[in-house]
Amino acid sequence: MTVTQTQVQTGTDTDTDAGGEAGELPADLCATADVPHPRPDGRDRYTISEVASITGLSAHTLRWYERIGLMPHIDRSHTGQRRFTNRDLDWLAFVGKLRLTGMPVADMVRYAELVRAGDHTFEERQELLRATREDVRRRIDELRGTLAVLDCKIEFYADARRASERF
Amino acid sequence: MTVTQTQVQTGTDTDTDAGGEAGELPADLCATADVPHPRPDGRDRYTISEVASITGLSAHTLRWYERIGLMPHIDRSHTGQRRFTNRDLDWLAFVGKLRLTGMPVADMVRYAELVRAGDHTFEERQELLRATREDVRRRIDELRGTLAVLDCKIEFYADARRASERF
DNA sequence: CGCTTGCCTGGAGCGCACTCGAACTCCGTA
DNA sequence: TACGGAGTTCGAGTGCGCTCCAGGCAAGCG
């Protein structure tokens, strides 16, 4: 995959307003490529309900994400309907990962703003991700501790029940 | 540690209403013994603000926990003030662990109800903990996946910045 | 032509986990 | 006896992350 698109989508869909920025070539590309992408890069214009069913988010939530500035400017069809691209899908997948970490939405918006601001924010973005990374490390450790406690309690109940069966 | 108390607190504190249940000998004892306990088992009657500073929860939250049934019936002094015991501290530590897992408070209340209901709920309690355990396993895996993505992005920014410095 | 379907917007509402405020009691000290 | 400090209850308020609703538009179909 690797998202090396620049080949703007050629209106395969009654839609033709394209209007994307010119810069933004390398972007991030980490390819989270768990899943290839429902449509190839030339024909990637998804309706909101398609994206909803792909991502598991509701259409409401997708619109809300856009309103609060968590999405990178979504294309519209000539009738004003949203048309999401593969790139938007990648972004949403990443946002999903961040959501799993418990990062507040405001912080994700901050990151999105940095992305929109251009390449000169690389350092700040990296710093933000690094802090998040440390957070995640800590949370994993906490969860491991919790797992130990749970195992211990489960073991306790197993013993108690074995004991009560014996007599 | 191991909480093998039965030696009820002998009013070391102008307080004397004790009034604990009779049963409940083994309890759970997993001892989460990260920290010994601020006071030994005979003299463990903490005020709400002491517990607040020990646990990091606010006094408001502690009262709220009691209201919603998340605490196992807290003693009162003769003037009606709460007196928490080491056992309450242990319970709060456990609740803290559960909170880290993202378990909804309602589910913790459910568990607390089972504990209050007596030993015949061992099976159900064990089942609940087992389900939680699986949850935690999944969350750890998710976080590991997120960590990988973060590392990848951080690496991307590192490369990008190195590249831009080179030219 | 009317009907359905899918999307649009702005704004209100909801559930959760607290968090705070008001009004009160009790206790120790000056 | 007055006062400050810590505790009490009940109920209302807050912030977050959605979630839903009303009212409207555009396209497709019988």
Short mmCIF file of N, CA, C and O (backbone and C1' of nucleotides) in Angstrom, two decimals, chain C, chain D:
data_model
loop_
_atom_site.label_atom_id
_atom_site.label_comp_id
_atom_site.label_asym_id
_atom_site.label_seq_id
_atom_site.Cartn_x
_atom_site.Cartn_y
_atom_site.Cartn_z
P DC C 1 -45.20 17.86 -11.58
"O5'" DC C 1 -46.42 17.36 -10.66
"C5'" DC C 1 -47.34 16.42 -11.19
"C4'" DC C 1 -47.43 15.24 -10.23
"C3'" DC C 1 -46.89 15.57 -8.83
"O3'" DC C 1 -47.98 15.47 -7.90
"C1'" DC C 1 -45.94 13.51 -9.69
P DG C 2 -47.78 16.09 -6.46
"O5'" DG C 2 -47.42 14.76 -5.65
"C5'" DG C 2 -48.31 13.65 -5.69
"C4'" DG C 2 -47.57 12.40 -5.25
"C3'" DG C 2 -47.02 12.45 -3.82
"O3'" DG C 2 -47.36 11.22 -3.18
"C1'" DG C 2 -45.30 11.83 -5.32
P DC C 3 -47.23 11.05 -1.62
"O5'" DC C 3 -46.02 10.03 -1.51
"C5'" DC C 3 -46.05 8.84 -2.29
"C4'" DC C 3 -44.72 8.13 -2.18
"C3'" DC C 3 -44.08 8.27 -0.79
"O3'" DC C 3 -43.79 6.98 -0.28
"C1'" DC C 3 -42.53 8.82 -2.51
P DT C 4 -43.26 6.82 1.23
"O5'" DT C 4 -41.77 6.33 0.95
"C5'" DT C 4 -41.53 5.39 -0.13
"C4'" DT C 4 -40.04 5.31 -0.38
"C3'" DT C 4 -39.20 5.28 0.90
"O3'" DT C 4 -38.26 4.21 0.80
"C1'" DT C 4 -38.44 6.99 -0.56
P DT C 5 -37.40 3.78 2.06
"O5'" DT C 5 -35.95 4.28 1.62
"C5'" DT C 5 -35.53 4.16 0.25
"C4'" DT C 5 -34.23 4.94 0.08
"C3'" DT C 5 -33.37 4.99 1.34
"O3'" DT C 5 -32.05 4.60 0.99
"C1'" DT C 5 -33.70 7.17 0.49
P DG C 6 -30.95 4.34 2.10
"O5'" DG C 6 -30.04 5.65 1.95
"C5'" DG C 6 -29.46 5.99 0.71
"C4'" DG C 6 -28.85 7.37 0.81
"C3'" DG C 6 -28.08 7.59 2.12
"O3'" DG C 6 -26.78 8.07 1.81
"C1'" DG C 6 -29.61 9.35 1.74
P DC C 7 -25.67 8.19 2.92
"O5'" DC C 7 -25.52 9.76 3.09
"C5'" DC C 7 -25.13 10.55 1.97
"C4'" DC C 7 -25.61 11.97 2.17
"C3'" DC C 7 -25.07 12.66 3.43
"O3'" DC C 7 -23.90 13.43 3.10
"C1'" DC C 7 -27.37 13.21 2.95
P DC C 8 -23.27 14.32 4.25
"O5'" DC C 8 -24.26 15.57 4.34
"C5'" DC C 8 -24.22 16.55 3.31
"C4'" DC C 8 -25.09 17.73 3.69
"C3'" DC C 8 -24.77 18.32 5.06
"O3'" DC C 8 -23.74 19.29 4.95
"C1'" DC C 8 -27.13 18.08 4.77
P DT C 9 -23.05 19.74 6.29
"O5'" DT C 9 -24.14 20.65 7.03
"C5'" DT C 9 -24.63 21.85 6.39
"C4'" DT C 9 -25.60 22.54 7.34
"C3'" DT C 9 -24.97 22.83 8.70
"O3'" DT C 9 -24.91 24.24 8.91
"C1'" DT C 9 -27.07 21.68 8.95
P DG C 10 -24.04 24.78 10.11
"O5'" DG C 10 -25.13 24.97 11.26
"C5'" DG C 10 -26.37 25.61 10.98
"C4'" DG C 10 -27.25 25.54 12.22
"C3'" DG C 10 -26.49 25.79 13.52
"O3'" DG C 10 -27.21 26.72 14.32
"C1'" DG C 10 -27.53 23.64 13.58
P DG C 11 -26.66 27.13 15.76
"O5'" DG C 11 -27.53 26.21 16.73
"C5'" DG C 11 -28.92 25.98 16.46
"C4'" DG C 11 -29.43 24.87 17.36
"C3'" DG C 11 -28.85 24.93 18.78
"O3'" DG C 11 -29.88 24.59 19.71
"C1'" DG C 11 -28.51 22.82 17.89
P DA C 12 -29.74 24.93 21.25
"O5'" DA C 12 -30.77 23.95 21.95
"C5'" DA C 12 -31.85 23.35 21.22
"C4'" DA C 12 -31.95 21.88 21.57
"C3'" DA C 12 -31.75 21.59 23.05
"O3'" DA C 12 -32.81 20.75 23.49
"C1'" DA C 12 -30.31 20.23 21.75
P DG C 13 -32.89 20.27 25.00
"O5'" DG C 13 -32.27 18.80 24.93
"C5'" DG C 13 -32.73 17.87 23.95
"C4'" DG C 13 -32.10 16.52 24.23
"C3'" DG C 13 -31.97 16.22 25.71
"O3'" DG C 13 -32.38 14.88 25.91
"C1'" DG C 13 -29.84 16.10 24.67
P DC C 14 -32.42 14.23 27.36
"O5'" DC C 14 -31.18 13.24 27.27
"C5'" DC C 14 -30.96 12.51 26.07
"C4'" DC C 14 -29.79 11.58 26.27
"C3'" DC C 14 -29.61 11.13 27.72
"O3'" DC C 14 -29.30 9.75 27.71
"C1'" DC C 14 -27.62 12.18 26.95
P DG C 15 -29.64 8.87 29.00
"O5'" DG C 15 -28.21 8.28 29.33
"C5'" DG C 15 -27.45 7.62 28.33
"C4'" DG C 15 -26.04 7.42 28.83
"C3'" DG C 15 -25.95 7.05 30.32
"O3'" DG C 15 -24.95 6.05 30.44
"C1'" DG C 15 -24.75 9.05 29.91
P DC C 16 -24.75 5.31 31.85
"O5'" DC C 16 -23.23 5.61 32.18
"C5'" DC C 16 -22.28 5.77 31.13
"C4'" DC C 16 -21.15 6.63 31.59
"C3'" DC C 16 -20.75 6.42 33.06
"O3'" DC C 16 -19.41 5.98 33.07
"C1'" DC C 16 -20.91 8.73 32.53
P DA C 17 -18.83 5.23 34.36
"O5'" DA C 17 -18.05 6.39 35.11
"C5'" DA C 17 -16.99 7.03 34.45
"C4'" DA C 17 -16.61 8.28 35.20
"C3'" DA C 17 -16.48 8.10 36.72
"O3'" DA C 17 -15.34 8.81 37.17
"C1'" DA C 17 -17.93 9.84 36.27
P DC C 18 -14.60 8.35 38.52
"O5'" DC C 18 -15.37 9.00 39.70
"C5'" DC C 18 -15.44 10.30 40.21
"C4'" DC C 18 -15.52 11.40 39.21
"C3'" DC C 18 -15.14 12.74 39.80
"O3'" DC C 18 -14.33 13.45 38.88
"C1'" DC C 18 -17.29 12.86 38.86
P DT C 19 -13.29 14.56 39.43
"O5'" DT C 19 -14.22 15.76 39.94
"C5'" DT C 19 -14.71 16.72 39.01
"C4'" DT C 19 -15.60 17.71 39.72
"C3'" DT C 19 -15.06 18.24 41.05
"O3'" DT C 19 -14.84 19.62 40.87
"C1'" DT C 19 -17.38 17.77 41.16
P DC C 20 -14.20 20.56 41.96
"O5'" DC C 20 -15.48 21.42 42.37
"C5'" DC C 20 -16.45 21.73 41.36
"C4'" DC C 20 -17.72 22.25 42.02
"C3'" DC C 20 -17.47 23.03 43.31
"O3'" DC C 20 -18.02 24.32 43.13
"C1'" DC C 20 -19.21 21.42 43.58
P DG C 21 -17.87 25.47 44.19
"O5'" DG C 21 -19.35 25.58 44.76
"C5'" DG C 21 -20.46 25.41 43.90
"C4'" DG C 21 -21.75 25.61 44.67
"C3'" DG C 21 -21.58 26.46 45.93
"O3'" DG C 21 -22.73 27.30 46.04
"C1'" DG C 21 -22.36 24.30 46.53
P DA C 22 -22.79 28.38 47.21
"O5'" DA C 22 -23.97 27.78 48.10
"C5'" DA C 22 -25.09 27.18 47.47
"C4'" DA C 22 -26.07 26.68 48.53
"C3'" DA C 22 -26.06 27.51 49.80
"O3'" DA C 22 -27.39 27.57 50.31
"C1'" DA C 22 -25.40 25.30 50.30
P DA C 23 -27.65 28.60 51.57
"O5'" DA C 23 -27.95 27.57 52.75
"C5'" DA C 23 -28.75 26.43 52.50
"C4'" DA C 23 -28.58 25.45 53.65
"C3'" DA C 23 -28.41 26.15 55.02
"O3'" DA C 23 -29.24 25.50 55.98
"C1'" DA C 23 -26.68 24.61 54.67
P DC C 24 -29.29 26.14 57.48
"O5'" DC C 24 -28.57 25.01 58.33
"C5'" DC C 24 -29.09 23.68 58.29
"C4'" DC C 24 -28.02 22.71 58.75
"C3'" DC C 24 -27.49 22.96 60.16
"O3'" DC C 24 -28.17 22.11 61.10
"C1'" DC C 24 -25.83 22.17 58.61
P DT C 25 -27.69 22.26 62.67
"O5'" DT C 25 -26.55 21.16 62.84
"C5'" DT C 25 -26.80 19.80 62.43
"C4'" DT C 25 -25.58 18.97 62.80
"C3'" DT C 25 -25.17 19.10 64.26
"O3'" DT C 25 -24.89 17.79 64.75
"C1'" DT C 25 -23.34 19.64 62.85
P DC C 26 -24.80 17.54 66.30
"O5'" DC C 26 -23.23 17.41 66.54
"C5'" DC C 26 -22.47 16.48 65.77
"C4'" DC C 26 -21.00 16.82 65.90
"C3'" DC C 26 -20.53 17.07 67.34
"O3'" DC C 26 -19.56 16.08 67.64
"C1'" DC C 26 -19.66 18.68 65.80
P DC C 27 -19.03 15.92 69.11
"O5'" DC C 27 -17.62 16.64 69.03
"C5'" DC C 27 -16.70 16.23 68.00
"C4'" DC C 27 -15.51 17.17 68.00
"C3'" DC C 27 -15.00 17.52 69.40
"O3'" DC C 27 -13.63 17.14 69.48
"C1'" DC C 27 -15.27 19.47 68.05
P DG C 28 -12.89 17.20 70.92
"O5'" DG C 28 -11.77 18.29 70.64
"C5'" DG C 28 -11.12 18.34 69.37
"C4'" DG C 28 -10.34 19.63 69.25
"C3'" DG C 28 -9.62 20.06 70.54
"O3'" DG C 28 -8.35 20.58 70.19
"C1'" DG C 28 -11.14 21.76 69.85
P DT C 29 -7.31 20.95 71.36
"O5'" DT C 29 -7.28 22.53 71.23
"C5'" DT C 29 -7.00 23.14 69.97
"C4'" DT C 29 -7.29 24.62 70.03
"C3'" DT C 29 -6.64 25.33 71.23
"O3'" DT C 29 -5.87 26.43 70.75
"C1'" DT C 29 -8.93 25.91 71.02
P DA C 30 -5.21 27.42 71.82
"O5'" DA C 30 -6.15 28.69 71.70
"C5'" DA C 30 -6.25 29.41 70.46
"C4'" DA C 30 -6.96 30.73 70.72
"C3'" DA C 30 -6.34 31.58 71.83
"O3'" DA C 30 -6.50 32.97 71.52
"C1'" DA C 30 -8.52 30.95 72.48
P DT D 1 -21.94 30.88 76.52
"O5'" DT D 1 -22.04 32.41 76.02
"C5'" DT D 1 -20.88 33.26 76.38
"C4'" DT D 1 -20.01 33.42 75.16
"C3'" DT D 1 -20.65 33.00 73.83
"O3'" DT D 1 -20.31 33.97 72.84
"C1'" DT D 1 -18.60 31.90 74.07
P DA D 2 -21.22 34.17 71.60
"O5'" DA D 2 -20.15 34.80 70.59
"C5'" DA D 2 -18.92 35.30 71.09
"C4'" DA D 2 -17.78 34.84 70.22
"C3'" DA D 2 -18.16 34.57 68.75
"O3'" DA D 2 -17.24 35.26 67.92
"C1'" DA D 2 -17.02 32.70 69.65
P DC D 3 -17.37 35.23 66.35
"O5'" DC D 3 -16.29 34.11 66.01
"C5'" DC D 3 -14.97 34.20 66.56
"C4'" DC D 3 -14.13 33.09 65.97
"C3'" DC D 3 -14.48 32.78 64.51
"O3'" DC D 3 -13.29 32.62 63.76
"C1'" DC D 3 -14.62 30.81 65.82
P DG D 4 -13.38 32.63 62.14
"O5'" DG D 4 -12.33 31.47 61.82
"C5'" DG D 4 -11.24 31.22 62.72
"C4'" DG D 4 -10.81 29.78 62.57
"C3'" DG D 4 -10.89 29.26 61.13
"O3'" DG D 4 -9.71 28.50 60.89
"C1'" DG D 4 -12.24 27.91 62.55
P DG D 5 -9.42 27.88 59.48
"O5'" DG D 5 -9.73 26.33 59.72
"C5'" DG D 5 -9.18 25.66 60.86
"C4'" DG D 5 -9.66 24.22 60.86
"C3'" DG D 5 -9.79 23.62 59.45
"O3'" DG D 5 -9.33 22.28 59.49
"C1'" DG D 5 -11.86 23.51 60.56
P DA D 6 -9.04 21.51 58.13
"O5'" DA D 6 -9.98 20.25 58.29
"C5'" DA D 6 -9.93 19.47 59.50
"C4'" DA D 6 -11.21 18.66 59.60
"C3'" DA D 6 -11.60 17.99 58.27
"O3'" DA D 6 -11.83 16.60 58.49
"C1'" DA D 6 -13.42 19.15 59.21
P DG D 7 -12.03 15.63 57.25
"O5'" DG D 7 -13.60 15.31 57.34
"C5'" DG D 7 -14.07 14.49 58.39
"C4'" DG D 7 -15.52 14.77 58.65
"C3'" DG D 7 -16.48 14.39 57.51
"O3'" DG D 7 -16.89 13.05 57.63
"C1'" DG D 7 -17.08 16.45 58.58
P DT D 8 -17.86 12.47 56.52
"O5'" DT D 8 -19.26 13.20 56.73
"C5'" DT D 8 -20.09 12.85 57.85
"C4'" DT D 8 -21.43 13.53 57.74
"C3'" DT D 8 -22.13 13.33 56.40
"O3'" DT D 8 -22.86 12.13 56.38
"C1'" DT D 8 -22.30 15.60 57.11
P DT D 9 -23.40 11.62 54.99
"O5'" DT D 9 -24.61 12.61 54.64
"C5'" DT D 9 -25.75 12.69 55.51
"C4'" DT D 9 -26.78 13.62 54.89
"C3'" DT D 9 -27.24 13.15 53.52
"O3'" DT D 9 -28.66 13.01 53.48
"C1'" DT D 9 -26.43 15.41 53.42
P DC D 10 -29.32 12.21 52.29
"O5'" DC D 10 -29.78 13.39 51.33
"C5'" DC D 10 -30.39 14.57 51.87
"C4'" DC D 10 -30.52 15.60 50.77
"C3'" DC D 10 -30.83 15.00 49.40
"O3'" DC D 10 -31.91 15.72 48.82
"C1'" DC D 10 -28.89 16.38 49.29
P DG D 11 -32.52 15.21 47.41
"O5'" DG D 11 -32.22 16.44 46.46
"C5'" DG D 11 -31.88 17.73 47.01
"C4'" DG D 11 -31.08 18.50 46.00
"C3'" DG D 11 -31.32 18.09 44.54
"O3'" DG D 11 -31.30 19.26 43.74
"C1'" DG D 11 -29.05 17.97 45.00
P DA D 12 -31.88 19.28 42.26
"O5'" DA D 12 -31.15 20.52 41.59
"C5'" DA D 12 -30.56 21.54 42.40
"C4'" DA D 12 -29.18 21.88 41.86
"C3'" DA D 12 -29.11 21.91 40.33
"O3'" DA D 12 -28.44 23.11 39.96
"C1'" DA D 12 -27.42 20.51 41.20
P DG D 13 -28.27 23.50 38.43
"O5'" DG D 13 -26.71 23.19 38.24
"C5'" DG D 13 -25.76 23.76 39.15
"C4'" DG D 13 -24.37 23.43 38.67
"C3'" DG D 13 -24.18 23.56 37.16
"O3'" DG D 13 -22.92 24.15 36.94
"C1'" DG D 13 -23.65 21.35 37.83
P DT D 14 -22.44 24.55 35.46
"O5'" DT D 14 -21.33 23.45 35.22
"C5'" DT D 14 -20.42 23.11 36.27
"C4'" DT D 14 -19.35 22.18 35.71
"C3'" DT D 14 -19.09 22.36 34.22
"O3'" DT D 14 -17.69 22.33 34.02
"C1'" DT D 14 -19.68 20.12 34.68
P DG D 15 -17.08 22.95 32.66
"O5'" DG D 15 -16.44 21.66 32.00
"C5'" DG D 15 -15.58 20.82 32.77
"C4'" DG D 15 -15.28 19.58 31.96
"C3'" DG D 15 -15.15 19.83 30.45
"O3'" DG D 15 -14.05 19.07 30.00
"C1'" DG D 15 -16.87 18.26 30.88
P DC D 16 -13.55 19.17 28.48
"O5'" DC D 16 -13.77 17.68 27.99
"C5'" DC D 16 -13.52 16.60 28.88
"C4'" DC D 16 -14.20 15.37 28.34
"C3'" DC D 16 -14.14 15.25 26.82
"O3'" DC D 16 -13.50 14.03 26.50
"C1'" DC D 16 -16.34 14.87 27.63
P DG D 17 -12.94 13.72 25.05
"O5'" DG D 17 -14.11 12.85 24.41
"C5'" DG D 17 -14.47 11.62 25.02
"C4'" DG D 17 -15.75 11.12 24.39
"C3'" DG D 17 -15.77 11.21 22.85
"O3'" DG D 17 -16.33 10.01 22.32
"C1'" DG D 17 -17.64 12.25 23.74
P DC D 18 -16.01 9.56 20.80
"O5'" DC D 18 -16.94 10.50 19.91
"C5'" DC D 18 -18.22 10.08 19.46
"C4'" DC D 18 -19.19 9.91 20.60
"C3'" DC D 18 -20.56 9.41 20.17
"O3'" DC D 18 -20.99 8.37 21.03
"C1'" DC D 18 -20.78 11.39 21.42
P DT D 19 -21.98 7.27 20.46
"O5'" DT D 19 -23.37 8.05 20.28
"C5'" DT D 19 -24.23 8.22 21.39
"C4'" DT D 19 -25.46 8.98 20.98
"C3'" DT D 19 -26.09 8.56 19.65
"O3'" DT D 19 -27.39 8.08 19.96
"C1'" DT D 19 -26.00 10.93 19.87
P DC D 20 -28.37 7.48 18.86
"O5'" DC D 20 -29.47 8.62 18.82
"C5'" DC D 20 -29.69 9.39 20.01
"C4'" DC D 20 -30.54 10.60 19.69
"C3'" DC D 20 -31.47 10.43 18.49
"O3'" DC D 20 -32.77 10.83 18.89
"C1'" DC D 20 -30.19 12.41 18.27
P DC D 21 -34.01 10.52 17.97
"O5'" DC D 21 -34.54 11.98 17.63
"C5'" DC D 21 -34.47 13.00 18.63
"C4'" DC D 21 -34.74 14.35 18.00
"C3'" DC D 21 -35.66 14.27 16.78
"O3'" DC D 21 -36.68 15.24 16.90
"C1'" DC D 21 -33.68 15.45 16.24
P DA D 22 -37.98 15.12 15.96
"O5'" DA D 22 -38.05 16.61 15.37
"C5'" DA D 22 -37.50 17.69 16.13
"C4'" DA D 22 -37.26 18.85 15.19
"C3'" DA D 22 -38.24 18.91 14.02
"O3'" DA D 22 -38.55 20.28 13.76
"C1'" DA D 22 -36.03 18.68 13.20
P DG D 23 -39.76 20.58 12.74
"O5'" DG D 23 -38.98 21.18 11.49
"C5'" DG D 23 -37.90 22.09 11.68
"C4'" DG D 23 -37.17 22.23 10.38
"C3'" DG D 23 -38.09 22.07 9.15
"O3'" DG D 23 -37.80 23.10 8.23
"C1'" DG D 23 -36.25 20.62 8.98
P DG D 24 -38.57 23.19 6.79
"O5'" DG D 24 -37.38 22.85 5.79
"C5'" DG D 24 -36.10 23.46 5.99
"C4'" DG D 24 -35.11 22.86 5.02
"C3'" DG D 24 -35.68 22.61 3.61
"O3'" DG D 24 -34.85 23.20 2.62
"C1'" DG D 24 -34.57 20.70 4.42
P DC D 25 -35.39 23.24 1.08
"O5'" DC D 25 -34.23 22.47 0.31
"C5'" DC D 25 -32.86 22.73 0.63
"C4'" DC D 25 -32.01 21.65 0.01
"C3'" DC D 25 -32.35 21.36 -1.45
"O3'" DC D 25 -31.15 21.21 -2.18
"C1'" DC D 25 -32.46 19.37 -0.19
P DA D 26 -31.19 21.42 -3.78
"O5'" DA D 26 -30.87 19.95 -4.30
"C5'" DA D 26 -29.59 19.37 -4.00
"C4'" DA D 26 -29.62 17.91 -4.39
"C3'" DA D 26 -30.15 17.64 -5.79
"O3'" DA D 26 -29.14 16.90 -6.49
"C1'" DA D 26 -31.23 16.25 -4.19
P DA D 27 -29.40 16.42 -7.99
"O5'" DA D 27 -29.73 14.88 -7.74
"C5'" DA D 27 -28.86 14.09 -6.93
"C4'" DA D 27 -29.33 12.65 -6.94
"C3'" DA D 27 -29.79 12.15 -8.31
"O3'" DA D 27 -29.32 10.83 -8.48
"C1'" DA D 27 -31.56 11.94 -6.76
P DG D 28 -29.58 10.01 -9.84
"O5'" DG D 28 -30.70 8.98 -9.37
"C5'" DG D 28 -30.44 8.09 -8.28
"C4'" DG D 28 -31.64 7.17 -8.11
"C3'" DG D 28 -32.20 6.60 -9.41
"O3'" DG D 28 -32.59 5.24 -9.18
"C1'" DG D 28 -33.88 7.80 -8.30
P DC D 29 -33.09 4.29 -10.38
"O5'" DC D 29 -34.60 4.02 -9.97
"C5'" DC D 29 -34.92 3.67 -8.62
"C4'" DC D 29 -36.44 3.59 -8.47
"C3'" DC D 29 -37.15 3.04 -9.71
"O3'" DC D 29 -38.14 2.11 -9.31
"C1'" DC D 29 -38.04 5.15 -9.12
P DG D 30 -38.81 1.11 -10.39
"O5'" DG D 30 -40.36 1.36 -10.20
"C5'" DG D 30 -40.99 1.14 -8.93
"C4'" DG D 30 -42.39 1.71 -8.96
"C3'" DG D 30 -43.24 1.25 -10.14
"O3'" DG D 30 -44.60 1.13 -9.74
"C1'" DG D 30 -42.96 3.60 -10.27
#
